[in-house]
Amino acid sequence: MSLNGPFARPQRIIQITDLHLRERPGDIMNSGINTDHSLRLVLEQIRRREKAPDLMLATGDLVHDPVAGAYRRLRTLLNPLPWPIQCLAGNHDDPQVMEDVLCKDNLSCRKAVSRGEWLFVSLCSVVDGEPHGHLDEGELAFLDEVLTRHPARNALVSLHHPVVFVGSTWMDAINLRNTEAFFQVLDRHPQVRGVLFGHVHQQVDQVRNGVRLMGTPSTCVQFAPRTRNFQLDLLPPAYRRLQLHADGRIDTEVVYAFSETDTDSAPHHPTAAPLENAADQISMV
């Protein structure tokens, strides 16, 4: 039986996002969470509990310190994984340094990859020196052009910044600024089935015009949902698993990574104390 067509097995995809690896191991945002340790925990759970993915998507803020040393350390953690990884930049990344240092071997910075009945498109929403996102005319033109060239393939579009409001005043101020222009492109291409993003450090799942819009928690710290000011949550590190069917359906679940000392209880949303100097922390997102 052909591996393509309506009877093809679903594409197995894993999304990791907002890794925030430091130049030297340590925490971020005074959270007490070492981002090296949390990433290792997530990767170990993926190895133990998931079937080998066809593709891993790493959707930005891969490092917290956008310097070559941080990307080199990240490469040593990701290179041993026996599957391809498609990387894109977030507001904490330096896109050029990321491409020069990180994207080798199984790590790619390619902007479009086709696998089976699916097309995976990666966009850069980084605005230099700013926490919010924007897709410039070149990115929007690329998106329109690549979707025009592949009308028969289901498409999953990934970028770092959220394309919807999430109900937190401070986060909604630093989302993608030109969502209307982005959706104008998507609306011309009915084969687009989903959009993946990070930045929000929490789970988001909405639908617009039949397109699934999915935000994914971080591999390190999470943000409390529906807050006026910047506030950390107590949820553990996480990743997203997706099964992409040949007919365009998407099955997906956010998976939280528990250490051996954690209980098996379901994730909850405890109220975390707001950080001091919250205004100063916003630029760190």
PDB file of C-alpha atoms in Angstrom:
ATOM      1  CA  MET A   1       0.000   0.000   0.000  1.00  0.00           C
ATOM      2  CA  SER A   2       1.253   3.478  -0.819  1.00  0.00           C
ATOM      3  CA  LEU A   3       2.523   5.585   2.057  1.00  0.00           C
ATOM      4  CA  ASN A   4       0.701   8.554   0.545  1.00  0.00           C
ATOM      5  CA  GLY A   5      -2.968   9.118  -0.161  1.00  0.00           C
ATOM      6  CA  PRO A   6      -6.017   8.739   2.071  1.00  0.00           C
ATOM      7  CA  PHE A   7      -4.792   5.479   3.639  1.00  0.00           C
ATOM      8  CA  ALA A   8      -1.409   6.829   4.740  1.00  0.00           C
ATOM      9  CA  ARG A   9      -0.734   6.595   8.453  1.00  0.00           C
ATOM     10  CA  PRO A  10      -0.942   9.929  10.275  1.00  0.00           C
ATOM     11  CA  GLN A  11       2.171  12.068  10.511  1.00  0.00           C
ATOM     12  CA  ARG A  12       3.467  12.010  14.098  1.00  0.00           C
ATOM     13  CA  ILE A  13       4.603  15.501  15.114  1.00  0.00           C
ATOM     14  CA  ILE A  14       6.008  16.825  18.387  1.00  0.00           C
ATOM     15  CA  GLN A  15       6.126  20.550  19.169  1.00  0.00           C
ATOM     16  CA  ILE A  16       8.497  21.964  21.760  1.00  0.00           C
ATOM     17  CA  THR A  17       8.633  25.672  22.410  1.00  0.00           C
ATOM     18  CA  ASP A  18      10.120  28.371  24.633  1.00  0.00           C
ATOM     19  CA  LEU A  19      13.112  26.337  25.796  1.00  0.00           C
ATOM     20  CA  HIS A  20      14.936  29.451  27.086  1.00  0.00           C
ATOM     21  CA  LEU A  21      18.308  27.734  27.384  1.00  0.00           C
ATOM     22  CA  ARG A  22      20.927  29.966  29.006  1.00  0.00           C
ATOM     23  CA  GLU A  23      24.521  30.501  27.977  1.00  0.00           C
ATOM     24  CA  ARG A  24      25.282  28.813  31.294  1.00  0.00           C
ATOM     25  CA  PRO A  25      22.789  26.525  33.025  1.00  0.00           C
ATOM     26  CA  GLY A  26      20.348  28.387  35.222  1.00  0.00           C
ATOM     27  CA  ASP A  27      16.802  29.580  35.738  1.00  0.00           C
ATOM     28  CA  ILE A  28      14.813  32.395  34.134  1.00  0.00           C
ATOM     29  CA  MET A  29      12.468  35.012  35.604  1.00  0.00           C
ATOM     30  CA  ASN A  30      13.530  34.074  39.154  1.00  0.00           C
ATOM     31  CA  SER A  31      11.446  30.927  38.759  1.00  0.00           C
ATOM     32  CA  GLY A  32      13.952  28.561  40.339  1.00  0.00           C
ATOM     33  CA  ILE A  33      13.546  26.251  37.335  1.00  0.00           C
ATOM     34  CA  ASN A  34      16.806  25.325  35.631  1.00  0.00           C
ATOM     35  CA  THR A  35      15.932  25.360  31.930  1.00  0.00           C
ATOM     36  CA  ASP A  36      18.564  22.724  31.155  1.00  0.00           C
ATOM     37  CA  HIS A  37      16.939  20.340  33.622  1.00  0.00           C
ATOM     38  CA  SER A  38      13.399  21.020  32.407  1.00  0.00           C
ATOM     39  CA  LEU A  39      14.352  20.480  28.765  1.00  0.00           C
ATOM     40  CA  ARG A  40      16.107  17.220  29.599  1.00  0.00           C
ATOM     41  CA  LEU A  41      12.984  16.104  31.478  1.00  0.00           C
ATOM     42  CA  VAL A  42      10.777  16.835  28.472  1.00  0.00           C
ATOM     43  CA  LEU A  43      13.110  15.136  25.997  1.00  0.00           C
ATOM     44  CA  GLU A  44      13.416  12.070  28.207  1.00  0.00           C
ATOM     45  CA  GLN A  45       9.653  11.749  28.469  1.00  0.00           C
ATOM     46  CA  ILE A  46       9.307  12.060  24.705  1.00  0.00           C
ATOM     47  CA  ARG A  47      11.869   9.271  24.234  1.00  0.00           C
ATOM     48  CA  ARG A  48      10.140   6.998  26.749  1.00  0.00           C
ATOM     49  CA  ARG A  49       6.477   7.617  26.000  1.00  0.00           C
ATOM     50  CA  GLU A  50       6.151   8.671  22.376  1.00  0.00           C
ATOM     51  CA  LYS A  51       6.577   6.757  19.163  1.00  0.00           C
ATOM     52  CA  ALA A  52       9.424   8.305  17.210  1.00  0.00           C
ATOM     53  CA  PRO A  53       8.013  11.451  15.580  1.00  0.00           C
ATOM     54  CA  ASP A  54       8.281  12.058  11.871  1.00  0.00           C
ATOM     55  CA  LEU A  55       9.181  15.654  12.673  1.00  0.00           C
ATOM     56  CA  MET A  56       9.789  17.812  15.730  1.00  0.00           C
ATOM     57  CA  LEU A  57       8.910  21.503  15.534  1.00  0.00           C
ATOM     58  CA  ALA A  58      10.840  23.877  17.816  1.00  0.00           C
ATOM     59  CA  THR A  59       8.869  27.112  17.713  1.00  0.00           C
ATOM     60  CA  GLY A  60      11.068  29.851  19.089  1.00  0.00           C
ATOM     61  CA  ASP A  61      12.727  31.260  22.181  1.00  0.00           C
ATOM     62  CA  LEU A  62      15.049  28.314  21.856  1.00  0.00           C
ATOM     63  CA  VAL A  63      17.573  30.181  23.982  1.00  0.00           C
ATOM     64  CA  HIS A  64      17.210  32.920  26.568  1.00  0.00           C
ATOM     65  CA  ASP A  65      20.617  34.437  25.853  1.00  0.00           C
ATOM     66  CA  PRO A  66      20.904  34.845  22.052  1.00  0.00           C
ATOM     67  CA  VAL A  67      24.620  34.083  21.814  1.00  0.00           C
ATOM     68  CA  ALA A  68      26.569  31.371  20.036  1.00  0.00           C
ATOM     69  CA  GLY A  69      27.460  29.574  23.269  1.00  0.00           C
ATOM     70  CA  ALA A  70      23.820  29.030  24.180  1.00  0.00           C
ATOM     71  CA  TYR A  71      23.021  27.631  20.721  1.00  0.00           C
ATOM     72  CA  ARG A  72      26.036  25.332  20.861  1.00  0.00           C
ATOM     73  CA  ARG A  73      24.842  23.943  24.181  1.00  0.00           C
ATOM     74  CA  LEU A  74      21.351  23.466  22.787  1.00  0.00           C
ATOM     75  CA  ARG A  75      22.756  21.628  19.777  1.00  0.00           C
ATOM     76  CA  THR A  76      24.475  19.120  22.073  1.00  0.00           C
ATOM     77  CA  LEU A  77      21.083  18.348  23.654  1.00  0.00           C
ATOM     78  CA  LEU A  78      19.109  18.072  20.415  1.00  0.00           C
ATOM     79  CA  ASN A  79      21.623  16.507  18.023  1.00  0.00           C
ATOM     80  CA  PRO A  80      21.391  13.011  19.586  1.00  0.00           C
ATOM     81  CA  LEU A  81      17.652  12.820  18.892  1.00  0.00           C
ATOM     82  CA  PRO A  82      17.004  10.332  16.053  1.00  0.00           C
ATOM     83  CA  TRP A  83      14.489  12.470  14.153  1.00  0.00           C
ATOM     84  CA  PRO A  84      14.489  15.726  12.156  1.00  0.00           C
ATOM     85  CA  ILE A  85      13.870  19.002  13.973  1.00  0.00           C
ATOM     86  CA  GLN A  86      12.598  22.122  12.226  1.00  0.00           C
ATOM     87  CA  CYS A  87      13.541  25.308  14.111  1.00  0.00           C
ATOM     88  CA  LEU A  88      12.235  28.859  13.990  1.00  0.00           C
ATOM     89  CA  ALA A  89      13.151  31.984  15.939  1.00  0.00           C
ATOM     90  CA  GLY A  90      11.351  33.748  18.779  1.00  0.00           C
ATOM     91  CA  ASN A  91      11.883  37.171  20.279  1.00  0.00           C
ATOM     92  CA  HIS A  92      14.706  35.862  22.506  1.00  0.00           C
ATOM     93  CA  ASP A  93      16.544  34.377  19.542  1.00  0.00           C
ATOM     94  CA  ASP A  94      18.991  35.899  17.107  1.00  0.00           C
ATOM     95  CA  PRO A  95      17.787  34.382  13.810  1.00  0.00           C
ATOM     96  CA  GLN A  96      21.162  34.655  12.079  1.00  0.00           C
ATOM     97  CA  VAL A  97      23.202  33.259  14.967  1.00  0.00           C
ATOM     98  CA  MET A  98      20.624  30.501  15.373  1.00  0.00           C
ATOM     99  CA  GLU A  99      20.948  29.499  11.739  1.00  0.00           C
ATOM    100  CA  ASP A 100      24.751  29.707  11.713  1.00  0.00           C
ATOM    101  CA  VAL A 101      25.333  27.731  14.934  1.00  0.00           C
ATOM    102  CA  LEU A 102      22.302  25.552  15.619  1.00  0.00           C
ATOM    103  CA  CYS A 103      20.956  24.391  12.293  1.00  0.00           C
ATOM    104  CA  LYS A 104      23.183  21.467  11.347  1.00  0.00           C
ATOM    105  CA  ASP A 105      22.759  17.706  11.025  1.00  0.00           C
ATOM    106  CA  ASN A 106      19.203  16.814  12.155  1.00  0.00           C
ATOM    107  CA  LEU A 107      18.431  20.460  13.008  1.00  0.00           C
ATOM    108  CA  SER A 108      17.068  22.558  10.171  1.00  0.00           C
ATOM    109  CA  CYS A 109      16.049  26.191   9.738  1.00  0.00           C
ATOM    110  CA  ARG A 110      14.279  25.513   6.441  1.00  0.00           C
ATOM    111  CA  LYS A 111      11.104  27.516   6.054  1.00  0.00           C
ATOM    112  CA  ALA A 112       9.066  24.888   4.205  1.00  0.00           C
ATOM    113  CA  VAL A 113       9.189  21.093   4.387  1.00  0.00           C
ATOM    114  CA  SER A 114       6.784  18.616   2.809  1.00  0.00           C
ATOM    115  CA  ARG A 115       6.169  15.184   4.276  1.00  0.00           C
ATOM    116  CA  GLY A 116       3.533  12.883   2.822  1.00  0.00           C
ATOM    117  CA  GLU A 117       0.238  14.730   2.460  1.00  0.00           C
ATOM    118  CA  TRP A 118       1.387  17.668   4.615  1.00  0.00           C
ATOM    119  CA  LEU A 119       3.333  20.885   4.127  1.00  0.00           C
ATOM    120  CA  PHE A 120       5.062  22.441   7.148  1.00  0.00           C
ATOM    121  CA  VAL A 121       5.700  26.179   6.884  1.00  0.00           C
ATOM    122  CA  SER A 122       7.823  28.132   9.391  1.00  0.00           C
ATOM    123  CA  LEU A 123       7.601  31.917   9.659  1.00  0.00           C
ATOM    124  CA  CYS A 124       9.793  34.461  11.426  1.00  0.00           C
ATOM    125  CA  SER A 125       7.726  36.922  13.491  1.00  0.00           C
ATOM    126  CA  VAL A 126      10.710  38.448  15.314  1.00  0.00           C
ATOM    127  CA  VAL A 127      10.933  42.224  15.691  1.00  0.00           C
ATOM    128  CA  ASP A 128      14.478  43.152  16.664  1.00  0.00           C
ATOM    129  CA  GLY A 129      14.635  44.277  20.276  1.00  0.00           C
ATOM    130  CA  GLU A 130      10.894  43.958  20.913  1.00  0.00           C
ATOM    131  CA  PRO A 131       8.791  41.307  22.679  1.00  0.00           C
ATOM    132  CA  HIS A 132       5.831  41.572  20.270  1.00  0.00           C
ATOM    133  CA  GLY A 133       5.736  39.971  16.840  1.00  0.00           C
ATOM    134  CA  HIS A 134       5.215  41.135  13.270  1.00  0.00           C
ATOM    135  CA  LEU A 135       5.278  39.391   9.898  1.00  0.00           C
ATOM    136  CA  ASP A 136       6.923  41.664   7.367  1.00  0.00           C
ATOM    137  CA  GLU A 137       5.884  41.842   3.730  1.00  0.00           C
ATOM    138  CA  GLY A 138       8.539  39.325   2.726  1.00  0.00           C
ATOM    139  CA  GLU A 139       7.267  36.707   5.179  1.00  0.00           C
ATOM    140  CA  LEU A 140       3.652  37.203   4.110  1.00  0.00           C
ATOM    141  CA  ALA A 141       4.636  37.014   0.430  1.00  0.00           C
ATOM    142  CA  PHE A 142       6.594  33.812   1.099  1.00  0.00           C
ATOM    143  CA  LEU A 143       3.629  32.275   2.914  1.00  0.00           C
ATOM    144  CA  ASP A 144       1.275  33.139   0.064  1.00  0.00           C
ATOM    145  CA  GLU A 145       3.705  31.853  -2.571  1.00  0.00           C
ATOM    146  CA  VAL A 146       4.507  28.521  -0.914  1.00  0.00           C
ATOM    147  CA  LEU A 147       0.845  27.792  -0.237  1.00  0.00           C
ATOM    148  CA  THR A 148       0.026  28.646  -3.853  1.00  0.00           C
ATOM    149  CA  ARG A 149       2.655  26.143  -5.024  1.00  0.00           C
ATOM    150  CA  HIS A 150       1.213  23.331  -2.873  1.00  0.00           C
ATOM    151  CA  PRO A 151      -2.582  23.555  -3.139  1.00  0.00           C
ATOM    152  CA  ALA A 152      -3.105  19.790  -2.784  1.00  0.00           C
ATOM    153  CA  ARG A 153      -1.162  19.372   0.468  1.00  0.00           C
ATOM    154  CA  ASN A 154      -2.623  20.033   3.891  1.00  0.00           C
ATOM    155  CA  ALA A 155      -0.644  22.832   5.515  1.00  0.00           C
ATOM    156  CA  LEU A 156       0.476  23.434   9.089  1.00  0.00           C
ATOM    157  CA  VAL A 157       1.907  26.924   9.656  1.00  0.00           C
ATOM    158  CA  SER A 158       4.189  27.621  12.633  1.00  0.00           C
ATOM    159  CA  LEU A 159       5.458  30.877  14.098  1.00  0.00           C
ATOM    160  CA  HIS A 160       6.458  32.066  17.555  1.00  0.00           C
ATOM    161  CA  HIS A 161       3.952  34.762  18.438  1.00  0.00           C
ATOM    162  CA  PRO A 162       0.267  34.076  19.196  1.00  0.00           C
ATOM    163  CA  VAL A 163      -2.190  34.921  16.445  1.00  0.00           C
ATOM    164  CA  VAL A 164      -5.149  35.232  18.836  1.00  0.00           C
ATOM    165  CA  PHE A 165      -5.845  36.990  22.112  1.00  0.00           C
ATOM    166  CA  VAL A 166      -5.488  34.680  25.106  1.00  0.00           C
ATOM    167  CA  GLY A 167      -7.289  36.743  27.736  1.00  0.00           C
ATOM    168  CA  SER A 168      -4.237  38.042  29.614  1.00  0.00           C
ATOM    169  CA  THR A 169      -3.905  41.797  29.279  1.00  0.00           C
ATOM    170  CA  TRP A 170      -0.113  41.891  29.387  1.00  0.00           C
ATOM    171  CA  MET A 171       0.331  38.974  26.964  1.00  0.00           C
ATOM    172  CA  ASP A 172      -2.240  40.256  24.481  1.00  0.00           C
ATOM    173  CA  ALA A 173      -0.168  43.446  24.244  1.00  0.00           C
ATOM    174  CA  ILE A 174       2.836  41.501  22.910  1.00  0.00           C
ATOM    175  CA  ASN A 175       1.217  39.069  20.483  1.00  0.00           C
ATOM    176  CA  LEU A 176       1.483  39.153  16.678  1.00  0.00           C
ATOM    177  CA  ARG A 177       0.655  42.743  15.731  1.00  0.00           C
ATOM    178  CA  ASN A 178      -0.552  42.159  12.156  1.00  0.00           C
ATOM    179  CA  THR A 179      -2.851  39.172  12.562  1.00  0.00           C
ATOM    180  CA  GLU A 180      -5.331  40.618  10.062  1.00  0.00           C
ATOM    181  CA  ALA A 181      -2.749  40.524   7.255  1.00  0.00           C
ATOM    182  CA  PHE A 182      -1.750  36.990   8.287  1.00  0.00           C
ATOM    183  CA  PHE A 183      -5.321  35.727   8.186  1.00  0.00           C
ATOM    184  CA  GLN A 184      -5.928  37.420   4.850  1.00  0.00           C
ATOM    185  CA  VAL A 185      -3.257  35.147   3.389  1.00  0.00           C
ATOM    186  CA  LEU A 186      -4.604  32.040   5.121  1.00  0.00           C
ATOM    187  CA  ASP A 187      -8.141  32.753   3.925  1.00  0.00           C
ATOM    188  CA  ARG A 188      -6.950  32.485   0.323  1.00  0.00           C
ATOM    189  CA  HIS A 189      -5.704  28.928   0.907  1.00  0.00           C
ATOM    190  CA  PRO A 190      -8.299  26.430   2.134  1.00  0.00           C
ATOM    191  CA  GLN A 191      -5.683  23.685   2.510  1.00  0.00           C
ATOM    192  CA  VAL A 192      -4.349  25.340   5.686  1.00  0.00           C
ATOM    193  CA  ARG A 193      -5.493  23.126   8.565  1.00  0.00           C
ATOM    194  CA  GLY A 194      -3.652  24.494  11.562  1.00  0.00           C
ATOM    195  CA  VAL A 195      -1.401  27.162  13.056  1.00  0.00           C
ATOM    196  CA  LEU A 196       1.077  26.426  15.846  1.00  0.00           C
ATOM    197  CA  PHE A 197       2.653  29.054  18.077  1.00  0.00           C
ATOM    198  CA  GLY A 198       4.509  29.499  21.354  1.00  0.00           C
ATOM    199  CA  HIS A 199       5.306  32.636  23.416  1.00  0.00           C
ATOM    200  CA  VAL A 200       2.234  32.241  25.644  1.00  0.00           C
ATOM    201  CA  HIS A 201       3.697  29.566  27.973  1.00  0.00           C
ATOM    202  CA  GLN A 202       0.199  28.069  28.315  1.00  0.00           C
ATOM    203  CA  GLN A 203      -2.249  25.946  26.374  1.00  0.00           C
ATOM    204  CA  VAL A 204      -4.419  27.618  23.722  1.00  0.00           C
ATOM    205  CA  ASP A 205      -6.787  25.849  21.339  1.00  0.00           C
ATOM    206  CA  GLN A 206      -9.167  27.876  19.183  1.00  0.00           C
ATOM    207  CA  VAL A 207     -10.708  27.514  15.729  1.00  0.00           C
ATOM    208  CA  ARG A 208     -11.103  30.219  13.097  1.00  0.00           C
ATOM    209  CA  ASN A 209     -12.734  29.503   9.728  1.00  0.00           C
ATOM    210  CA  GLY A 210     -12.058  25.797  10.223  1.00  0.00           C
ATOM    211  CA  VAL A 211      -8.353  26.353  10.992  1.00  0.00           C
ATOM    212  CA  ARG A 212      -7.070  25.056  14.342  1.00  0.00           C
ATOM    213  CA  LEU A 213      -5.057  27.701  16.248  1.00  0.00           C
ATOM    214  CA  MET A 214      -2.847  26.049  18.876  1.00  0.00           C
ATOM    215  CA  GLY A 215      -0.577  27.564  21.493  1.00  0.00           C
ATOM    216  CA  THR A 216       1.672  25.304  23.536  1.00  0.00           C
ATOM    217  CA  PRO A 217       3.156  25.526  27.034  1.00  0.00           C
ATOM    218  CA  SER A 218       6.892  25.901  27.499  1.00  0.00           C
ATOM    219  CA  THR A 219       9.466  23.216  28.190  1.00  0.00           C
ATOM    220  CA  CYS A 220      10.316  25.298  31.279  1.00  0.00           C
ATOM    221  CA  VAL A 221       8.089  27.764  33.188  1.00  0.00           C
ATOM    222  CA  GLN A 222       4.397  28.416  32.498  1.00  0.00           C
ATOM    223  CA  PHE A 223       2.363  31.637  32.709  1.00  0.00           C
ATOM    224  CA  ALA A 224      -0.858  31.831  34.684  1.00  0.00           C
ATOM    225  CA  PRO A 225      -3.840  32.203  32.331  1.00  0.00           C
ATOM    226  CA  ARG A 226      -6.280  35.128  32.254  1.00  0.00           C
ATOM    227  CA  THR A 227      -4.206  37.571  34.280  1.00  0.00           C
ATOM    228  CA  ARG A 228      -3.873  41.337  34.033  1.00  0.00           C
ATOM    229  CA  ASN A 229      -0.179  41.345  34.945  1.00  0.00           C
ATOM    230  CA  PHE A 230       2.710  38.980  34.343  1.00  0.00           C
ATOM    231  CA  GLN A 231       2.371  35.998  36.678  1.00  0.00           C
ATOM    232  CA  LEU A 232       3.913  32.534  36.771  1.00  0.00           C
ATOM    233  CA  ASP A 233       1.856  29.363  36.977  1.00  0.00           C
ATOM    234  CA  LEU A 234       2.902  26.215  38.835  1.00  0.00           C
ATOM    235  CA  LEU A 235       2.281  23.799  35.982  1.00  0.00           C
ATOM    236  CA  PRO A 236       5.238  21.596  34.959  1.00  0.00           C
ATOM    237  CA  PRO A 237       7.172  21.652  31.660  1.00  0.00           C
ATOM    238  CA  ALA A 238       5.237  20.439  28.631  1.00  0.00           C
ATOM    239  CA  TYR A 239       5.173  19.625  24.921  1.00  0.00           C
ATOM    240  CA  ARG A 240       2.473  19.029  22.303  1.00  0.00           C
ATOM    241  CA  ARG A 241       1.884  15.849  20.347  1.00  0.00           C
ATOM    242  CA  LEU A 242      -0.008  15.927  17.062  1.00  0.00           C
ATOM    243  CA  GLN A 243      -1.282  13.329  14.654  1.00  0.00           C
ATOM    244  CA  LEU A 244      -1.882  14.809  11.214  1.00  0.00           C
ATOM    245  CA  HIS A 245      -4.189  12.717   9.056  1.00  0.00           C
ATOM    246  CA  ALA A 246      -4.032  12.595   5.276  1.00  0.00           C
ATOM    247  CA  ASP A 247      -7.576  13.978   5.070  1.00  0.00           C
ATOM    248  CA  GLY A 248      -6.523  17.110   6.997  1.00  0.00           C
ATOM    249  CA  ARG A 249      -7.780  16.163  10.447  1.00  0.00           C
ATOM    250  CA  ILE A 250      -5.605  17.082  13.431  1.00  0.00           C
ATOM    251  CA  ASP A 251      -5.559  15.107  16.666  1.00  0.00           C
ATOM    252  CA  THR A 252      -3.519  16.826  19.340  1.00  0.00           C
ATOM    253  CA  GLU A 253      -2.810  16.851  23.058  1.00  0.00           C
ATOM    254  CA  VAL A 254      -0.606  18.853  25.385  1.00  0.00           C
ATOM    255  CA  VAL A 255       1.503  16.538  27.535  1.00  0.00           C
ATOM    256  CA  TYR A 256       2.985  17.659  30.840  1.00  0.00           C
ATOM    257  CA  ALA A 257       6.334  16.199  31.864  1.00  0.00           C
ATOM    258  CA  PHE A 258       6.486  15.015  35.460  1.00  0.00           C
ATOM    259  CA  SER A 259       9.647  14.005  37.222  1.00  0.00           C
ATOM    260  CA  GLU A 260       9.767  10.720  39.125  1.00  0.00           C
ATOM    261  CA  THR A 261       9.056  12.576  42.369  1.00  0.00           C
ATOM    262  CA  ASP A 262       5.891  14.196  40.998  1.00  0.00           C
ATOM    263  CA  THR A 263       2.477  12.665  41.482  1.00  0.00           C
ATOM    264  CA  ASP A 264       0.408  11.371  38.585  1.00  0.00           C
ATOM    265  CA  SER A 265      -2.406  13.783  39.316  1.00  0.00           C
ATOM    266  CA  ALA A 266      -3.836  15.787  36.470  1.00  0.00           C
ATOM    267  CA  PRO A 267      -2.419  19.266  35.846  1.00  0.00           C
ATOM    268  CA  HIS A 268      -4.264  22.041  37.639  1.00  0.00           C
ATOM    269  CA  HIS A 269      -4.100  25.825  37.704  1.00  0.00           C
ATOM    270  CA  PRO A 270      -3.038  26.901  41.181  1.00  0.00           C
ATOM    271  CA  THR A 271      -2.843  30.592  41.859  1.00  0.00           C
ATOM    272  CA  ALA A 272       0.778  31.652  41.834  1.00  0.00           C
ATOM    273  CA  ALA A 273       2.012  34.805  43.487  1.00  0.00           C
ATOM    274  CA  PRO A 274       2.751  37.613  41.019  1.00  0.00           C
ATOM    275  CA  LEU A 275       6.409  38.419  40.553  1.00  0.00           C
ATOM    276  CA  GLU A 276       7.877  41.585  41.910  1.00  0.00           C
ATOM    277  CA  ASN A 277       8.750  44.207  39.290  1.00  0.00           C
ATOM    278  CA  ALA A 278       6.381  42.567  36.833  1.00  0.00           C
ATOM    279  CA  ALA A 279       6.753  45.401  34.345  1.00  0.00           C
ATOM    280  CA  ASP A 280      10.466  44.684  34.122  1.00  0.00           C
ATOM    281  CA  GLN A 281       9.786  41.008  33.490  1.00  0.00           C
ATOM    282  CA  ILE A 282       7.543  41.496  30.460  1.00  0.00           C
ATOM    283  CA  SER A 283      10.491  42.124  28.153  1.00  0.00           C
ATOM    284  CA  MET A 284      11.826  38.695  29.144  1.00  0.00           C
ATOM    285  CA  VAL A 285       8.937  36.779  27.589  1.00  0.00           C
TER     286      VAL A 285
END
